[in-house]
Short mmCIF file of C-alpha atoms in Angstrom, two decimals:
data_model
loop_
_atom_site.label_atom_id
_atom_site.label_comp_id
_atom_site.label_asym_id
_atom_site.label_seq_id
_atom_site.Cartn_x
_atom_site.Cartn_y
_atom_site.Cartn_z
CA MET A 4 2.48 -24.92 10.51
CA SER A 5 1.10 -21.78 8.98
CA GLN A 6 1.65 -18.23 10.14
CA ALA A 7 -1.91 -18.11 11.41
CA SER A 8 -1.38 -21.06 13.75
CA THR A 9 2.09 -20.11 15.01
CA GLY A 10 1.99 -16.33 14.93
CA LYS A 11 5.30 -16.40 13.07
CA PRO A 12 5.81 -15.47 9.42
CA ALA A 13 5.49 -18.44 7.11
CA ALA A 14 8.45 -19.36 4.95
CA SER A 15 8.39 -18.09 1.41
CA LYS A 16 7.46 -20.66 -1.19
CA ALA A 17 9.62 -19.10 -3.90
CA HIS A 18 11.45 -21.45 -6.23
CA PRO A 19 14.70 -22.59 -4.49
CA ASP A 20 16.82 -22.02 -7.62
CA LEU A 21 15.57 -18.44 -7.89
CA PRO A 22 15.91 -16.96 -4.39
CA ASP A 23 14.52 -13.57 -5.42
CA ALA A 24 11.57 -14.94 -7.42
CA ARG A 25 8.09 -14.25 -6.12
CA PRO A 26 5.58 -17.10 -6.23
CA GLN A 27 3.24 -16.61 -9.15
CA PRO A 28 -0.49 -17.22 -8.82
CA ALA A 29 -1.70 -20.53 -10.22
CA SER A 30 -4.40 -18.67 -12.07
CA ASP A 31 -3.18 -16.23 -14.70
CA PRO A 32 -5.52 -13.24 -14.83
CA ALA A 33 -4.87 -10.66 -17.53
CA ALA A 34 -2.78 -7.74 -16.26
CA ASP A 35 -5.62 -5.26 -16.76
CA ASP A 36 -8.09 -7.61 -15.05
CA LEU A 37 -6.06 -8.35 -11.89
CA THR A 38 -8.39 -8.41 -8.87
CA ALA A 39 -8.44 -10.47 -5.68
CA ASP A 40 -11.61 -12.25 -6.77
CA LYS A 41 -9.71 -13.57 -9.84
CA LEU A 42 -7.10 -15.24 -7.60
CA THR A 43 -7.69 -18.39 -5.61
CA PRO A 44 -7.44 -18.06 -1.82
CA ASP A 45 -4.21 -20.09 -2.01
CA ASP A 46 -2.77 -17.71 -4.63
CA LEU A 47 -3.41 -14.70 -2.45
CA ALA A 48 -2.04 -16.46 0.63
CA LEU A 49 1.17 -17.33 -1.25
CA LEU A 50 1.63 -13.75 -2.40
CA LEU A 51 1.21 -12.39 1.12
CA GLU A 52 3.37 -15.08 2.73
CA ALA A 53 6.18 -14.22 0.32
CA VAL A 54 6.41 -10.67 1.68
CA PRO A 55 9.14 -10.82 4.35
CA GLU A 56 8.40 -9.55 7.86
CA GLY A 57 10.09 -6.26 8.71
CA TYR A 58 12.09 -4.09 6.31
CA SER A 59 13.34 -5.16 2.89
CA GLU A 60 14.18 -3.58 -0.44
CA VAL A 61 12.43 -4.77 -3.58
CA HIS A 62 12.45 -4.04 -7.29
CA TYR A 63 9.18 -3.40 -9.04
CA ARG A 64 8.90 -2.54 -12.71
CA GLY A 65 12.47 -1.23 -12.89
CA ARG A 66 12.33 0.85 -9.71
CA ARG A 67 13.57 0.23 -6.15
CA TYR A 68 11.22 0.33 -3.17
CA ALA A 69 11.71 0.24 0.60
CA MET A 70 9.06 -2.17 1.90
CA THR A 71 7.90 -3.06 5.40
CA ARG A 72 5.54 -5.75 6.54
CA ARG A 73 4.10 -5.88 10.04
CA THR A 74 2.00 -8.79 11.22
CA PHE A 75 -0.60 -8.41 13.97
CA ASN A 76 -3.24 -10.42 15.84
CA ARG A 77 -1.28 -13.70 15.88
CA GLY A 78 -0.91 -13.69 12.11
CA ARG A 79 -4.53 -12.80 11.34
CA SER A 80 -3.81 -9.32 10.01
CA LEU A 81 -0.93 -7.55 8.33
CA LYS A 82 0.16 -4.21 6.93
CA VAL A 83 2.44 -3.80 3.91
CA PHE A 84 3.83 -0.40 2.97
CA ALA A 85 6.32 0.25 0.17
CA ARG A 86 7.81 3.60 -0.88
CA GLU A 87 9.76 4.13 -4.08
CA LEU A 88 13.36 5.05 -3.30
CA GLY A 89 14.17 8.29 -5.11
CA GLY A 90 10.61 8.68 -6.32
CA ASN A 91 7.05 9.44 -5.24
CA ASP A 92 5.22 6.13 -5.66
CA VAL A 93 3.79 4.23 -2.69
CA VAL A 94 1.95 0.94 -2.26
CA SER A 95 -0.02 0.35 0.92
CA LEU A 96 -2.38 -2.39 1.99
CA ASN A 97 -3.90 -4.12 4.96
CA GLY A 98 -4.73 -7.82 4.89
CA TYR A 99 -7.14 -9.70 7.12
CA LEU A 100 -7.39 -13.47 7.47
CA THR A 101 -11.07 -14.43 7.53
CA ALA A 102 -12.92 -17.73 7.37
CA ARG A 103 -12.91 -17.33 3.55
CA GLY A 104 -9.16 -16.65 3.39
CA TRP A 105 -7.15 -13.44 3.06
CA GLN A 106 -9.06 -10.25 2.30
CA LEU A 107 -7.12 -7.27 0.93
CA LYS A 108 -7.92 -3.70 1.85
CA PRO A 109 -5.75 -1.36 -0.24
CA CYS A 110 -5.08 2.02 1.36
CA GLU A 111 -6.21 4.87 -0.91
CA MET A 112 -5.29 3.08 -4.14
CA SER A 113 -6.73 0.47 -6.45
CA GLU A 114 -6.73 -3.22 -5.67
CA HIS A 115 -5.20 -3.74 -9.12
CA LYS A 116 -2.13 -1.66 -8.19
CA VAL A 117 -1.62 -3.58 -4.93
CA LEU A 118 -1.97 -6.99 -6.59
CA ASP A 119 0.30 -6.02 -9.48
CA PHE A 120 2.94 -4.97 -6.96
CA LEU A 121 2.61 -8.22 -4.97
CA VAL A 122 2.85 -10.33 -8.14
CA HIS A 123 5.77 -8.48 -9.77
CA CYS A 124 8.02 -7.17 -6.97
CA LYS A 125 11.29 -9.00 -6.46
CA THR A 126 13.63 -8.90 -3.47
CA GLY A 127 17.32 -8.22 -3.81
#
């Protein structure tokens, strides 16, 4: 069952031999052209499902971040916030599950930055 139907976080679909690997989108948009409309709905769902509920620490482009994910409305909305440890960078987004799939609403930053973070951050 999916998170939307159970209200519980869905299991990550990362490769079992690489426990800290993030699932990569099936489509491969260029790094400077990374937008939600370039990803399939399944790609975006996989990226969001891979973010663990609650607090975790991740590595993104050589830096460590403290990240939290909170899920609301029986799995139909979520908030992800990450702050660079020892630095000033933040990543913040809200996600809403609609009839068309997940819709991202970055908080005061570009969609490109949020998607790049989701694609390239690694736990552990």
